[in-house]
N, CA and C of each residue as an Amber inpcrd file, in Angstrom:
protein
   447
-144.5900000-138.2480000-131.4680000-143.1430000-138.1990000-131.5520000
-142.7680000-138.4350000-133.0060000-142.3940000-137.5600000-133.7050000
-141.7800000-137.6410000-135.1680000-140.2920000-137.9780000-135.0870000
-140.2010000-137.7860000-136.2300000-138.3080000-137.6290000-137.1780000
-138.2900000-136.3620000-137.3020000-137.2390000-135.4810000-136.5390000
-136.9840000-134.4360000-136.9570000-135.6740000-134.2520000-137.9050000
-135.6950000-133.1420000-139.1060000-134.7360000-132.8650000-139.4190000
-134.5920000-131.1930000-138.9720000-133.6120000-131.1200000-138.2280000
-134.1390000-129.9370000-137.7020000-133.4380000-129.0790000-138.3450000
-132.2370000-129.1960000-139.4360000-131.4690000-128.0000000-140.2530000
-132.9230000-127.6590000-141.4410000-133.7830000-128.1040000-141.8510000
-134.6420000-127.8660000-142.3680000-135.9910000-127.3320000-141.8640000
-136.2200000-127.6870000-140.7440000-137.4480000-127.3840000-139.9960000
-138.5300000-128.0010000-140.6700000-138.4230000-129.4420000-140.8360000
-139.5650000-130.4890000-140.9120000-139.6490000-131.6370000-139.9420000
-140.7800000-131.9170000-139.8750000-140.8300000-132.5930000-138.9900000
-141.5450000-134.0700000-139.9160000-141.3870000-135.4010000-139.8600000
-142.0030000-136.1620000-140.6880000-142.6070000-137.3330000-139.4660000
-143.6200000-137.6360000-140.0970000-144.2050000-139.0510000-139.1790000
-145.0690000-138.6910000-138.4490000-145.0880000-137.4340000-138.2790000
-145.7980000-136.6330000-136.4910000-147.2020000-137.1180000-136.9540000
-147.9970000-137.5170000-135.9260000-149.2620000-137.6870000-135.6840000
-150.4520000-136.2090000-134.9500000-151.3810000-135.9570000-135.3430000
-152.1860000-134.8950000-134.7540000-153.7830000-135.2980000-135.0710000
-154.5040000-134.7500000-134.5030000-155.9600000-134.9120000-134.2960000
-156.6080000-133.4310000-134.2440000-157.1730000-133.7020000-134.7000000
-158.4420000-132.0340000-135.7430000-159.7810000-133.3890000-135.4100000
-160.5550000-132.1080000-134.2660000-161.9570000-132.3910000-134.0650000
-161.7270000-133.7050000-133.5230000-162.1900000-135.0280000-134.2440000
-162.9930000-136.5070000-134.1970000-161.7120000-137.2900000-134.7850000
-160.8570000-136.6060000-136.1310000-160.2950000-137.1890000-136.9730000
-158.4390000-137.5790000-136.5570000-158.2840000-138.6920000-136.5510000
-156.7080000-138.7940000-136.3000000-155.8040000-138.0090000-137.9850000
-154.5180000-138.1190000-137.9760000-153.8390000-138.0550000-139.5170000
-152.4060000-138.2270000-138.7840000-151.9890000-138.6650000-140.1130000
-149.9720000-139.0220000-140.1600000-150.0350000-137.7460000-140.7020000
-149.1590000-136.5770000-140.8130000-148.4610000-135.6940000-141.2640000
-147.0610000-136.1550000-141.6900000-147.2530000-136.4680000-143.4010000
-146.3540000-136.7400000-143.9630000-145.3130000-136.3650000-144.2460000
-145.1940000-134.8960000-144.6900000-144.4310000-133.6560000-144.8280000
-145.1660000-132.3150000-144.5650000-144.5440000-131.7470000-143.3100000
-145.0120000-130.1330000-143.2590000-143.5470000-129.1110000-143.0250000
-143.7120000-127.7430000-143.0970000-142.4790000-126.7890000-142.5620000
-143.3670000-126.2030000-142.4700000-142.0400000-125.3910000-141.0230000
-142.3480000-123.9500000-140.6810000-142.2790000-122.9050000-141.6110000
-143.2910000-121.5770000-141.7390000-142.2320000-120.8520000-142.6370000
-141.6160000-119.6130000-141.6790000-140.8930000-118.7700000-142.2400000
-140.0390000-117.5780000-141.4450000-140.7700000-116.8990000-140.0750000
-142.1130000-117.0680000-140.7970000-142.7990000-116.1140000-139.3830000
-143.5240000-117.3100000-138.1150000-143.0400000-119.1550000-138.6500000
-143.3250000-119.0560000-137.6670000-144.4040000-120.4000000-137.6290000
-145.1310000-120.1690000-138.7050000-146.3120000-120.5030000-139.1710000
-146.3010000-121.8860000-139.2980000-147.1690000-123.3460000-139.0990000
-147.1390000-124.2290000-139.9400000-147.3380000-124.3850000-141.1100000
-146.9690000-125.0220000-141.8960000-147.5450000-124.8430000-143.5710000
-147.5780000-126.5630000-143.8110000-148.7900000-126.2190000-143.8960000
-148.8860000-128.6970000-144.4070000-149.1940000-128.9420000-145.6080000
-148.2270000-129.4980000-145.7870000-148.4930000-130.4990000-147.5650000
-149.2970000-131.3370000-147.3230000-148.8920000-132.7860000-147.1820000
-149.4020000-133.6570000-146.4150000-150.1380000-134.3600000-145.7910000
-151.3000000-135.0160000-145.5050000-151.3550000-135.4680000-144.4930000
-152.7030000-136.8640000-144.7660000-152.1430000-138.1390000-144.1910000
-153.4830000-138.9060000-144.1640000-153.9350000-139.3030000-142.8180000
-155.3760000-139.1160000-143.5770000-156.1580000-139.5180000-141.9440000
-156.2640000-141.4780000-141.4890000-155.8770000-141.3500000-140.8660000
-155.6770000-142.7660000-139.7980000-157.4770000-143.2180000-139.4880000
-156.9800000-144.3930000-140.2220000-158.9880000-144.6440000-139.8370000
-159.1970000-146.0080000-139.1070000-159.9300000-146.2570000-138.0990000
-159.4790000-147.1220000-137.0630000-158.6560000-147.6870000-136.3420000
-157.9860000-149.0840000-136.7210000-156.5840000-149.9940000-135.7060000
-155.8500000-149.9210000-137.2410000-155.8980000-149.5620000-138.3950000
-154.9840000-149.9170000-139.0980000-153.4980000-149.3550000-138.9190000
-152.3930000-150.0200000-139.6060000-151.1610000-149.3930000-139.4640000
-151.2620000-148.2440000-140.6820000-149.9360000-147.2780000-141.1000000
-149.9100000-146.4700000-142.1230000-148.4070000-146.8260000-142.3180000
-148.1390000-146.6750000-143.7360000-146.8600000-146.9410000-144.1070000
-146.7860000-145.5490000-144.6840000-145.7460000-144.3800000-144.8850000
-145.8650000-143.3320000-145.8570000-144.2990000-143.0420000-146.0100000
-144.2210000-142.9070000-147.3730000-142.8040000-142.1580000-147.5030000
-142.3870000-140.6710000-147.2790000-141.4670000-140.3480000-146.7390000
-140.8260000-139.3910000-146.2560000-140.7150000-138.0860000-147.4390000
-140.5110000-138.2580000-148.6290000-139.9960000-137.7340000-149.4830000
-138.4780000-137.3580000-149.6530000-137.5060000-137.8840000-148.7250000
-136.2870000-137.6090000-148.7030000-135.8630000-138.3090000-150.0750000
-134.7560000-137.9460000-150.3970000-134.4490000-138.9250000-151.7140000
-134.6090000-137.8650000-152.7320000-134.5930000-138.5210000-154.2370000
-134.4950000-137.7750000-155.3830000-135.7480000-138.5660000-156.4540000
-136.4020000-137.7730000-156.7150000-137.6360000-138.4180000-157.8360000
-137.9270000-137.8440000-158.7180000-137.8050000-138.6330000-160.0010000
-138.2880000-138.0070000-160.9750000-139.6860000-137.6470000-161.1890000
-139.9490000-137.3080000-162.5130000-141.0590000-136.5550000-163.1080000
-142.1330000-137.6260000-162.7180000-141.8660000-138.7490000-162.7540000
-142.7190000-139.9500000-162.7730000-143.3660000-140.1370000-161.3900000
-142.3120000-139.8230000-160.5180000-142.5420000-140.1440000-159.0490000
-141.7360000-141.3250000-159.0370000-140.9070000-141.9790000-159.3690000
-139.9270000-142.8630000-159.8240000-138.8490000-142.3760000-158.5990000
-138.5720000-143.3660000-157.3760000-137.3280000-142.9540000-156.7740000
-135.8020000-143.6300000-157.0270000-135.5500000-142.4770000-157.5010000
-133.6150000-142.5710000-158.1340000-132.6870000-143.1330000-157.1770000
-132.2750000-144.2670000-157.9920000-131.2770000-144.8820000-157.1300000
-130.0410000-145.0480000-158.0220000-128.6010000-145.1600000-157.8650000
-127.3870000-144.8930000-159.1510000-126.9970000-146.7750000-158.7200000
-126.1430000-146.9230000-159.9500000-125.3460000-147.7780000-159.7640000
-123.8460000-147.6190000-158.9660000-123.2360000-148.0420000-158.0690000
-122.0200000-148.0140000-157.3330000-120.7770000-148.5490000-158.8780000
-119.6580000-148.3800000-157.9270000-118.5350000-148.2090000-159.0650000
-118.5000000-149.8690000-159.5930000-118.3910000-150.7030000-158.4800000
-119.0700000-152.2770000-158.5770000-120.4940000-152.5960000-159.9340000
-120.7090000-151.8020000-160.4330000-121.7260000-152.0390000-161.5810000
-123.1780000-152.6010000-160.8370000-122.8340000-152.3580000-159.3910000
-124.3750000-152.4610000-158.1620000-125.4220000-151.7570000-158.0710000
-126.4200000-152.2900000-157.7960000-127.1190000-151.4190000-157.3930000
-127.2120000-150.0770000-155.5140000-127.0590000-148.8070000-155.7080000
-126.7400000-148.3660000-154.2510000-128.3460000-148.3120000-154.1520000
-128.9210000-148.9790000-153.4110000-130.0870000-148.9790000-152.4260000
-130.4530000-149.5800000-151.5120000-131.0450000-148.7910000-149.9110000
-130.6350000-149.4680000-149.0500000-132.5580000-149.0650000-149.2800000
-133.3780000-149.7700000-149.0520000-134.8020000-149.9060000-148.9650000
-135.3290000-148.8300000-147.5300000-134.8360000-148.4200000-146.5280000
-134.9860000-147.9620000-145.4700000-134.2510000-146.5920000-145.4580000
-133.0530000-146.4020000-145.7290000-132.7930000-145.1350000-145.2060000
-131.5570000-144.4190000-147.0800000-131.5240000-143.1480000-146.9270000
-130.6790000-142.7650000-147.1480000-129.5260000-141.9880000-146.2730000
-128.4140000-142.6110000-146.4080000-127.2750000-142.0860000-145.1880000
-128.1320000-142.5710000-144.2060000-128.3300000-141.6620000-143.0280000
-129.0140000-141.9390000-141.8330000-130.5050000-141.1730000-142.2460000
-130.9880000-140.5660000-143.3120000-132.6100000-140.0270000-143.1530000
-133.1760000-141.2310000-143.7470000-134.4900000-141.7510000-143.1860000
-135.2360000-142.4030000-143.6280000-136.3010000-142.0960000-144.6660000
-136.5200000-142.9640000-145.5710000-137.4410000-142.8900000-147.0980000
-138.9510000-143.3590000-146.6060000-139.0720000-144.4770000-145.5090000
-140.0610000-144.4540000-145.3480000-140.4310000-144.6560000-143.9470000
-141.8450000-144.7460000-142.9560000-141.9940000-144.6930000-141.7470000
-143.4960000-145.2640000-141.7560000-143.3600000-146.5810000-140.7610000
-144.6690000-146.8700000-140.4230000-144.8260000-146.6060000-138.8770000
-146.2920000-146.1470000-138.8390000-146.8420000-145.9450000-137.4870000
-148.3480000-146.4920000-137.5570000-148.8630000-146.6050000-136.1680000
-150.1390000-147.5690000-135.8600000-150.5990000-146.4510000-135.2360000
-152.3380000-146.2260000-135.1830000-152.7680000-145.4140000-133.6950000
-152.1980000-145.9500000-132.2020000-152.3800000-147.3550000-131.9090000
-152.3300000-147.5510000-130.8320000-150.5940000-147.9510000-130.7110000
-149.7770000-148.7430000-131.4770000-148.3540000-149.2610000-131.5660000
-147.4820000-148.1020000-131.6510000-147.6490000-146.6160000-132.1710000
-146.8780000-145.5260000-132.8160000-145.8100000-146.0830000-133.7320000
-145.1690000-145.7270000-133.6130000-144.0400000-145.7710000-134.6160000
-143.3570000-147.7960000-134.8220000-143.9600000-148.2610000-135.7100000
-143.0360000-149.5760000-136.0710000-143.0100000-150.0150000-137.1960000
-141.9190000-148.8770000-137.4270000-140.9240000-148.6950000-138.6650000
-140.0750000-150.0590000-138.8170000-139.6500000-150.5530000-137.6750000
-138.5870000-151.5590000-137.3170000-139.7260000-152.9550000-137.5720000
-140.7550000-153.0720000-138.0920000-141.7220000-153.8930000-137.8720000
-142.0540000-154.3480000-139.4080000-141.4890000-153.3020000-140.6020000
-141.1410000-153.6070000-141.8780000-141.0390000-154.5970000-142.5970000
-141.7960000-155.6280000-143.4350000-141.1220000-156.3540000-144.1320000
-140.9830000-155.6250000-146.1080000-139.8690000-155.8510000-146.1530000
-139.6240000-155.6780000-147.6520000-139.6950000-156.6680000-148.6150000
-140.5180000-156.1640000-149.5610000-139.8460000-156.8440000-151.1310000
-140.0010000-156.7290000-152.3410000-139.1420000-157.1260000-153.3360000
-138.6660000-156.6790000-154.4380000-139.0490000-157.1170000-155.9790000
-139.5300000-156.4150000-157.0230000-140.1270000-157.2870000-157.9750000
-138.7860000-157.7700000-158.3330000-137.6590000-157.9370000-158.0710000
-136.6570000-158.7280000-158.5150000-135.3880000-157.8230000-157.6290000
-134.4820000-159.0500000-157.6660000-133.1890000-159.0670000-156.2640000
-132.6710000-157.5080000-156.9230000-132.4770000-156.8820000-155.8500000
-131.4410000-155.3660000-155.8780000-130.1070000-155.4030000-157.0620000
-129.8100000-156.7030000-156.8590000-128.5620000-157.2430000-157.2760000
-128.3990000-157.6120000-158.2350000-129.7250000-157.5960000-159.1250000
-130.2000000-158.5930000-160.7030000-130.3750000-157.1260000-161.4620000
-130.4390000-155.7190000-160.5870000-131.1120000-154.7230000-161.6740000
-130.2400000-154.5580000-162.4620000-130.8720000-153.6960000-163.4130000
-130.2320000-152.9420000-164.6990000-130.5260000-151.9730000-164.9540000
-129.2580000-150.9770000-165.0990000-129.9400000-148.9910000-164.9170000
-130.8720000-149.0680000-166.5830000-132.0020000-148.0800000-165.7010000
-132.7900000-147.0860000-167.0240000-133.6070000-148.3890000-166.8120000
-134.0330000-149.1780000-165.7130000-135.5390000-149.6090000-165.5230000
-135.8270000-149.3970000-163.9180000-137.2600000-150.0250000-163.9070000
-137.9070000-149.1890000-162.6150000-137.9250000-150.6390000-162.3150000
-138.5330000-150.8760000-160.7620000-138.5440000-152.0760000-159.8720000
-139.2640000-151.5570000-159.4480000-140.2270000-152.4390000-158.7540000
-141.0520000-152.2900000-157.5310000-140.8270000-152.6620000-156.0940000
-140.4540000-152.1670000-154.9620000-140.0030000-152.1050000-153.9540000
-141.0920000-152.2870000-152.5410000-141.4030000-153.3760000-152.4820000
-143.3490000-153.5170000-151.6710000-142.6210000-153.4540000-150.0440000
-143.4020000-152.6900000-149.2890000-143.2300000-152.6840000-147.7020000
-144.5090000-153.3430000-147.4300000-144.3370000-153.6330000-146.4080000
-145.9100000-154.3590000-145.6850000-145.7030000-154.3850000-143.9510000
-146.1980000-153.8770000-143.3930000-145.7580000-154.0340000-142.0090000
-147.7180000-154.5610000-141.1850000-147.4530000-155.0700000-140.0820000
-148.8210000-155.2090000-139.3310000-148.5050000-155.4180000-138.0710000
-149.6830000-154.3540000-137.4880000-149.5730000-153.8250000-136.2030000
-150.2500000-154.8640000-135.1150000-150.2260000-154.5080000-133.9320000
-150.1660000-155.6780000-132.5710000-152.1070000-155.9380000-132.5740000
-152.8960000-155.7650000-133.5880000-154.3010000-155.7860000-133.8320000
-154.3960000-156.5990000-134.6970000-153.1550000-156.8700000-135.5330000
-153.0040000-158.2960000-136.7960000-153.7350000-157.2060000-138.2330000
-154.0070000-156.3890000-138.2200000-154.0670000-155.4840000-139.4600000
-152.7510000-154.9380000-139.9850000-153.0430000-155.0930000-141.4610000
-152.1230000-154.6850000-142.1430000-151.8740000-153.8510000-143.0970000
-150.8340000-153.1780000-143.6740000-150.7640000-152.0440000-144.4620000
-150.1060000-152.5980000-145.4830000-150.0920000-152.3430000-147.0960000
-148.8380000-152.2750000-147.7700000-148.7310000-150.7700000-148.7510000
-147.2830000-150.4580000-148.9990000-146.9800000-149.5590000-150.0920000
-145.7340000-149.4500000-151.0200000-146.2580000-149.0360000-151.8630000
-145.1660000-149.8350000-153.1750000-144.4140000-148.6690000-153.3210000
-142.8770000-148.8480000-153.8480000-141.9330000-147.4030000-153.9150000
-141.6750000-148.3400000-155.0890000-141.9350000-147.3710000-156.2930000
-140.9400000-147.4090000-157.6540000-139.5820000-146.9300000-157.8810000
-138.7180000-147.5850000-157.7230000-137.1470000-147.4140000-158.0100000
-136.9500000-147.2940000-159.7160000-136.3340000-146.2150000-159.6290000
-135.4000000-146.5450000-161.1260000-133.8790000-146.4670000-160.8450000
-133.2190000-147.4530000-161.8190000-131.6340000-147.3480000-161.4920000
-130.9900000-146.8850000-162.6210000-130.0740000-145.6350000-162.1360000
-129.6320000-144.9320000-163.0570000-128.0020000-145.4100000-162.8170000
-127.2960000-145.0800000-163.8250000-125.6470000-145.0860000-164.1230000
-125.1580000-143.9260000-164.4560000-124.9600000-143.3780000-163.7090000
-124.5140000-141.9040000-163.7890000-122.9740000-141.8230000-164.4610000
-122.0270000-142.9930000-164.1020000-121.0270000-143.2890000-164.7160000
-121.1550000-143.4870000-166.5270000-122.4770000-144.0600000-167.0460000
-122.5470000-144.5350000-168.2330000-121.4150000-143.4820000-169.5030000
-120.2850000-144.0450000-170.0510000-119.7620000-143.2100000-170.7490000
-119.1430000-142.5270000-170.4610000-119.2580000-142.5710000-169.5600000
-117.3210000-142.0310000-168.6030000-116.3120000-143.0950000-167.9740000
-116.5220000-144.2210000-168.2120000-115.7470000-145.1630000-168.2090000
-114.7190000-145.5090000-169.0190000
C-alpha cells in the first residue's frame, strides 16, 4: 500500500519483491504507453525499518532541501509534509508503513535559523523488532523576500 499522487502517476513508498529480494520503491512513473519506469529503489534486508524521502519538495544542486523564510522573518518548515504531500516515509517488512512512528531532530531549533545556511534535520524511527533506522535531510533556508523589503 503506497502514497499515491495520482495527477502525476507516481506512486511512492510501495513495497515489491523480485525473486528472494524485498525493496521500498522510492520514486517510479508510468510512462504514456503504460509502462513502469523505476528510478529508485532500496532493497529491505531483514527486520530492519527504512526511512526514504519522497523527493517532493525543491532541491538544490547540492541535494540541499529548500525551505523560505515566512513574512514573520521564520523559518516555513514543517519536517513531515509539504501542504498535505509528504517529504518523507518510513516502512518496516513486517510493521508496513510507520511513518507516524518518526522521531525528529534538528542540528539547531527551526526557529534559531538563518537564510543562506543548511541544518541538519535527523529522523530515526524503530520498528515493533526494536531495530532501528536513521536519515539525515539537509535544509537550507532561503529569503526569497531579501531586498524587497
Amino acid at each position: 500500500k503506497g502514497l499515491i499522487d495520482y495527477d502525476n502517476d507516481t506512486v511512492l513508498g510501495n513495497r515489491i519483491t523480485v525473486g528472494d529480494k524485498n525493496y521500498d520503491i522510492l520514486d517510479y512513473k508510468i510512462d504514456n504507453n503504460g509502462n513502469l519506469v523505476s528510478y529508485k529503489k532500496n532493497e529491505i534486508k531483514g527486520d530492519e525499518p527504512n526511512i526514504m524521502f519522497t523527493g517532493k519538495g525543491i532541491y538544490d544542486n547540492e541535494n540541499n532541501f529548500i525551505t523560505k523564510v515566512n513574512y514573520d522573518g521564520k523559518a516555513s518548515f514543517d519536517p513531515l509534509y509539504i501542504g498535505s504531500e509528504p517529504i518523507v516515509v518510513a516502512t518496516d517488512k513486517k510493521d508496513g508503513d510507520i511513518t507516524n512512528n518518526l522521531k525528529v531532530t534538528y542540528s539547531e531549533k527551526p526557529e534559531n535559523w538563518k537564510p543562506d545556511n543548511i541544518y541538519k534535520v535527523t529522523y530515526e524511527v524503530t520498528n515493533s523488532n526494536g531495530k532501528k533506522a536513521k536519515n539525515v535531510l539537509n535544509v537550507k533556508l532561503l529569503d526569497l523576500m531579501k531586498g524587497k523589503k
